[in-house]
């Protein structure tokens, strides 16, 4: 369902975020994020001079390389455009992400390493949709492959973890749909379901 028709208005600013997930030939995974901020009007910038409409004020990229357990093995950060010349110099700090796993608590761990003056606000914000893209990229493929190895057909819908064992699935309690007492947890992750088992 679309939003309701807006009031009469003038476009001023567009933030574009694009994230893409890839499987590499070596079996690892790349997730790339790209964000731009563009104004609909010209303005003066102390570092760059006059910035014309449609020219990005921010143009920044991140690449995370992960393994099947969502552990970050490599990071690359780049700033192609920013309001200050010093902005791009923070890129090496993003190596602090190496070794982190994209799972519950990831955002908190990122802020511990790259919050405030230790990082770039925009690149840190980009890691949120990139983490979601990692799940959307990796889980469905591993779920299909696991099902094929077991001689089963993978079903559509939310992917279950490739190997939960006695650990709760990483998606459990990550949002409203995956609440441990909800219908999806009851169907997919019975061992970790916390709702009323006599409800049906």
Short mmCIF file of C-alpha atoms in Angstrom, two decimals:
data_model
loop_
_atom_site.label_atom_id
_atom_site.label_comp_id
_atom_site.label_asym_id
_atom_site.label_seq_id
_atom_site.Cartn_x
_atom_site.Cartn_y
_atom_site.Cartn_z
CA UNK A 1 0.00 0.00 0.00
CA UNK A 2 1.58 3.31 -1.04
CA UNK A 3 1.82 6.39 1.16
CA UNK A 4 -0.99 8.90 0.98
CA UNK A 5 -0.61 11.74 -1.53
CA UNK A 6 1.75 14.40 -0.10
CA UNK A 7 1.11 18.09 0.37
CA UNK A 8 2.52 20.42 -2.26
CA UNK A 9 6.26 20.45 -1.70
CA UNK A 10 9.70 21.18 -3.13
CA UNK A 11 12.43 18.51 -3.36
CA UNK A 12 15.56 19.47 -1.43
CA UNK A 13 17.66 16.46 -0.47
CA UNK A 14 18.07 12.83 -1.54
CA UNK A 15 20.02 10.17 0.33
CA UNK A 16 20.53 7.08 -1.78
CA UNK A 17 21.70 3.84 -0.17
CA UNK A 18 22.42 0.76 -2.24
CA UNK A 19 23.67 -2.55 -0.88
CA UNK A 20 24.60 -5.61 -2.92
CA UNK A 21 25.60 -9.12 -1.88
CA UNK A 22 27.90 -11.46 -3.80
CA UNK A 23 29.22 -14.99 -3.51
CA UNK A 24 32.89 -15.09 -4.37
CA UNK A 25 34.65 -17.80 -6.36
CA UNK A 26 36.69 -18.67 -3.26
CA UNK A 27 33.54 -19.47 -1.25
CA UNK A 28 33.51 -16.25 0.78
CA UNK A 29 30.90 -13.50 0.54
CA UNK A 30 31.17 -9.80 -0.30
CA UNK A 31 28.61 -7.23 0.77
CA UNK A 32 29.06 -3.77 -0.72
CA UNK A 33 27.34 -0.59 0.39
CA UNK A 34 27.23 2.75 -1.39
CA UNK A 35 25.61 5.93 -0.08
CA UNK A 36 25.23 9.38 -1.57
CA UNK A 37 23.71 12.64 -0.34
CA UNK A 38 22.58 15.03 -3.08
CA UNK A 39 20.97 18.46 -2.84
CA UNK A 40 18.45 19.80 -5.34
CA UNK A 41 20.03 23.27 -5.17
CA UNK A 42 23.51 24.76 -5.49
CA UNK A 43 25.40 25.75 -2.36
CA UNK A 44 28.87 26.84 -1.24
CA UNK A 45 31.15 24.44 0.61
CA UNK A 46 34.23 25.63 2.48
CA UNK A 47 36.38 22.75 1.24
CA UNK A 48 35.04 22.15 -2.29
CA UNK A 49 33.65 25.52 -3.31
CA UNK A 50 30.32 25.65 -5.13
CA UNK A 51 28.50 22.31 -5.29
CA UNK A 52 25.91 22.21 -8.05
CA UNK A 53 22.53 20.46 -7.84
CA UNK A 54 22.87 16.71 -8.32
CA UNK A 55 26.57 16.60 -7.34
CA UNK A 56 27.02 14.41 -4.24
CA UNK A 57 27.97 16.09 -0.99
CA UNK A 58 28.70 12.61 0.37
CA UNK A 59 29.73 9.68 -1.83
CA UNK A 60 30.99 6.78 0.29
CA UNK A 61 31.49 3.04 -0.10
CA UNK A 62 32.15 0.02 2.09
CA UNK A 63 32.96 -3.59 1.28
CA UNK A 64 32.75 -6.37 3.87
CA UNK A 65 34.09 -9.85 3.12
CA UNK A 66 32.49 -12.52 5.31
CA UNK A 67 32.60 -16.27 5.82
CA UNK A 68 29.65 -18.66 6.25
CA UNK A 69 29.45 -17.79 9.96
CA UNK A 70 29.06 -14.07 9.16
CA UNK A 71 32.52 -13.27 10.50
CA UNK A 72 34.06 -10.19 8.87
CA UNK A 73 37.40 -11.16 7.37
CA UNK A 74 38.23 -8.07 5.32
CA UNK A 75 37.01 -4.47 5.15
CA UNK A 76 37.51 -1.76 2.58
CA UNK A 77 36.20 1.80 3.02
CA UNK A 78 36.37 4.66 0.52
CA UNK A 79 35.20 8.27 0.51
CA UNK A 80 34.89 9.71 -3.00
CA UNK A 81 33.16 12.92 -1.92
CA UNK A 82 32.69 14.62 1.45
CA UNK A 83 32.26 18.16 2.79
CA UNK A 84 35.77 18.24 4.31
CA UNK A 85 39.13 17.05 3.05
CA UNK A 86 39.84 15.21 6.28
CA UNK A 87 36.75 12.98 6.04
CA UNK A 88 38.36 10.22 3.98
CA UNK A 89 41.30 9.85 6.35
CA UNK A 90 39.18 7.80 8.77
CA UNK A 91 38.86 4.91 6.29
CA UNK A 92 41.65 2.79 7.87
CA UNK A 93 39.78 2.81 11.21
CA UNK A 94 37.16 0.52 9.69
CA UNK A 95 39.68 -2.30 9.90
CA UNK A 96 38.50 -2.52 13.52
CA UNK A 97 35.50 -4.43 12.16
CA UNK A 98 37.67 -7.40 11.18
CA UNK A 99 36.80 -10.34 13.41
CA UNK A 100 33.30 -9.15 14.32
CA UNK A 101 30.34 -11.39 13.51
CA UNK A 102 27.19 -9.93 11.98
CA UNK A 103 24.70 -11.16 14.58
CA UNK A 104 22.68 -9.83 17.51
CA UNK A 105 24.69 -7.06 19.18
CA UNK A 106 26.54 -6.13 15.98
CA UNK A 107 25.39 -2.49 16.05
CA UNK A 108 26.54 -2.07 19.65
CA UNK A 109 29.95 -3.56 18.86
CA UNK A 110 30.33 -1.31 15.82
CA UNK A 111 29.60 1.78 17.93
CA UNK A 112 32.11 0.65 20.55
CA UNK A 113 34.81 0.53 17.87
CA UNK A 114 33.77 3.31 15.52
CA UNK A 115 31.46 5.61 17.46
CA UNK A 116 31.93 9.36 17.67
CA UNK A 117 35.38 10.64 16.72
CA UNK A 118 36.61 7.09 16.07
CA UNK A 119 34.64 6.69 12.86
CA UNK A 120 32.50 8.34 10.18
CA UNK A 121 28.81 8.79 10.99
CA UNK A 122 27.71 8.04 7.44
CA UNK A 123 29.81 4.92 6.94
CA UNK A 124 28.75 3.61 10.35
CA UNK A 125 25.09 4.18 9.39
CA UNK A 126 25.70 2.29 6.15
CA UNK A 127 26.67 -0.81 8.13
CA UNK A 128 23.06 -1.28 9.27
CA UNK A 129 21.57 -2.02 5.85
CA UNK A 130 24.76 -3.88 4.93
CA UNK A 131 24.25 -6.25 7.87
CA UNK A 132 20.69 -6.92 6.69
CA UNK A 133 22.00 -7.47 3.17
CA UNK A 134 24.48 -10.02 4.52
CA UNK A 135 21.61 -12.05 5.99
CA UNK A 136 19.57 -11.75 2.79
CA UNK A 137 22.57 -12.82 0.72
CA UNK A 138 24.03 -15.68 2.74
CA UNK A 139 21.18 -17.41 4.59
CA UNK A 140 19.01 -18.33 1.58
CA UNK A 141 21.94 -19.86 -0.30
CA UNK A 142 23.17 -21.90 2.66
CA UNK A 143 19.61 -22.99 3.47
CA UNK A 144 19.08 -24.22 -0.10
CA UNK A 145 22.40 -26.02 -0.13
CA UNK A 146 21.74 -27.67 3.22
CA UNK A 147 18.30 -28.79 2.06
CA UNK A 148 19.75 -30.19 -1.17
CA UNK A 149 22.41 -32.12 0.77
CA UNK A 150 19.66 -33.63 2.91
CA UNK A 151 17.55 -34.47 -0.15
CA UNK A 152 14.88 -31.90 0.74
CA UNK A 153 13.37 -28.96 -1.08
CA UNK A 154 14.01 -25.57 0.48
CA UNK A 155 10.80 -23.70 1.24
CA UNK A 156 10.16 -20.04 0.62
CA UNK A 157 9.82 -17.56 3.44
CA UNK A 158 12.25 -16.61 6.18
CA UNK A 159 15.39 -18.72 6.05
CA UNK A 160 16.30 -20.84 9.02
CA UNK A 161 19.94 -20.80 10.14
CA UNK A 162 22.30 -23.21 8.43
CA UNK A 163 23.31 -24.79 11.74
CA UNK A 164 21.69 -23.62 14.97
CA UNK A 165 22.55 -26.67 17.10
CA UNK A 166 21.90 -25.78 20.73
CA UNK A 167 22.33 -22.04 20.05
CA UNK A 168 19.37 -19.78 19.30
CA UNK A 169 19.17 -18.75 15.63
CA UNK A 170 20.70 -15.30 15.04
CA UNK A 171 17.40 -14.02 13.63
CA UNK A 172 15.47 -14.92 16.80
CA UNK A 173 14.16 -11.74 18.51
CA UNK A 174 15.83 -9.56 15.88
CA UNK A 175 12.47 -8.02 14.93
CA UNK A 176 8.73 -8.29 15.57
CA UNK A 177 8.25 -11.09 13.03
CA UNK A 178 10.98 -13.23 14.60
CA UNK A 179 9.87 -12.82 18.24
CA UNK A 180 10.59 -15.96 20.25
CA UNK A 181 6.92 -16.19 21.26
CA UNK A 182 5.60 -15.60 17.74
CA UNK A 183 4.17 -17.81 15.03
CA UNK A 184 7.34 -17.93 12.92
CA UNK A 185 9.47 -19.06 15.87
CA UNK A 186 6.83 -21.67 16.73
CA UNK A 187 7.01 -23.11 13.20
CA UNK A 188 10.71 -22.75 12.36
CA UNK A 189 12.57 -22.81 15.67
CA UNK A 190 10.50 -25.02 17.95
CA UNK A 191 13.28 -25.61 20.46
CA UNK A 192 13.57 -21.87 21.09
CA UNK A 193 9.84 -21.00 21.00
CA UNK A 194 8.77 -19.26 24.23
CA UNK A 195 5.07 -18.73 23.60
CA UNK A 196 2.10 -20.73 24.81
CA UNK A 197 2.63 -24.17 23.33
CA UNK A 198 -1.04 -25.01 23.95
CA UNK A 199 -2.26 -22.02 21.93
CA UNK A 200 -3.37 -24.21 19.02
#
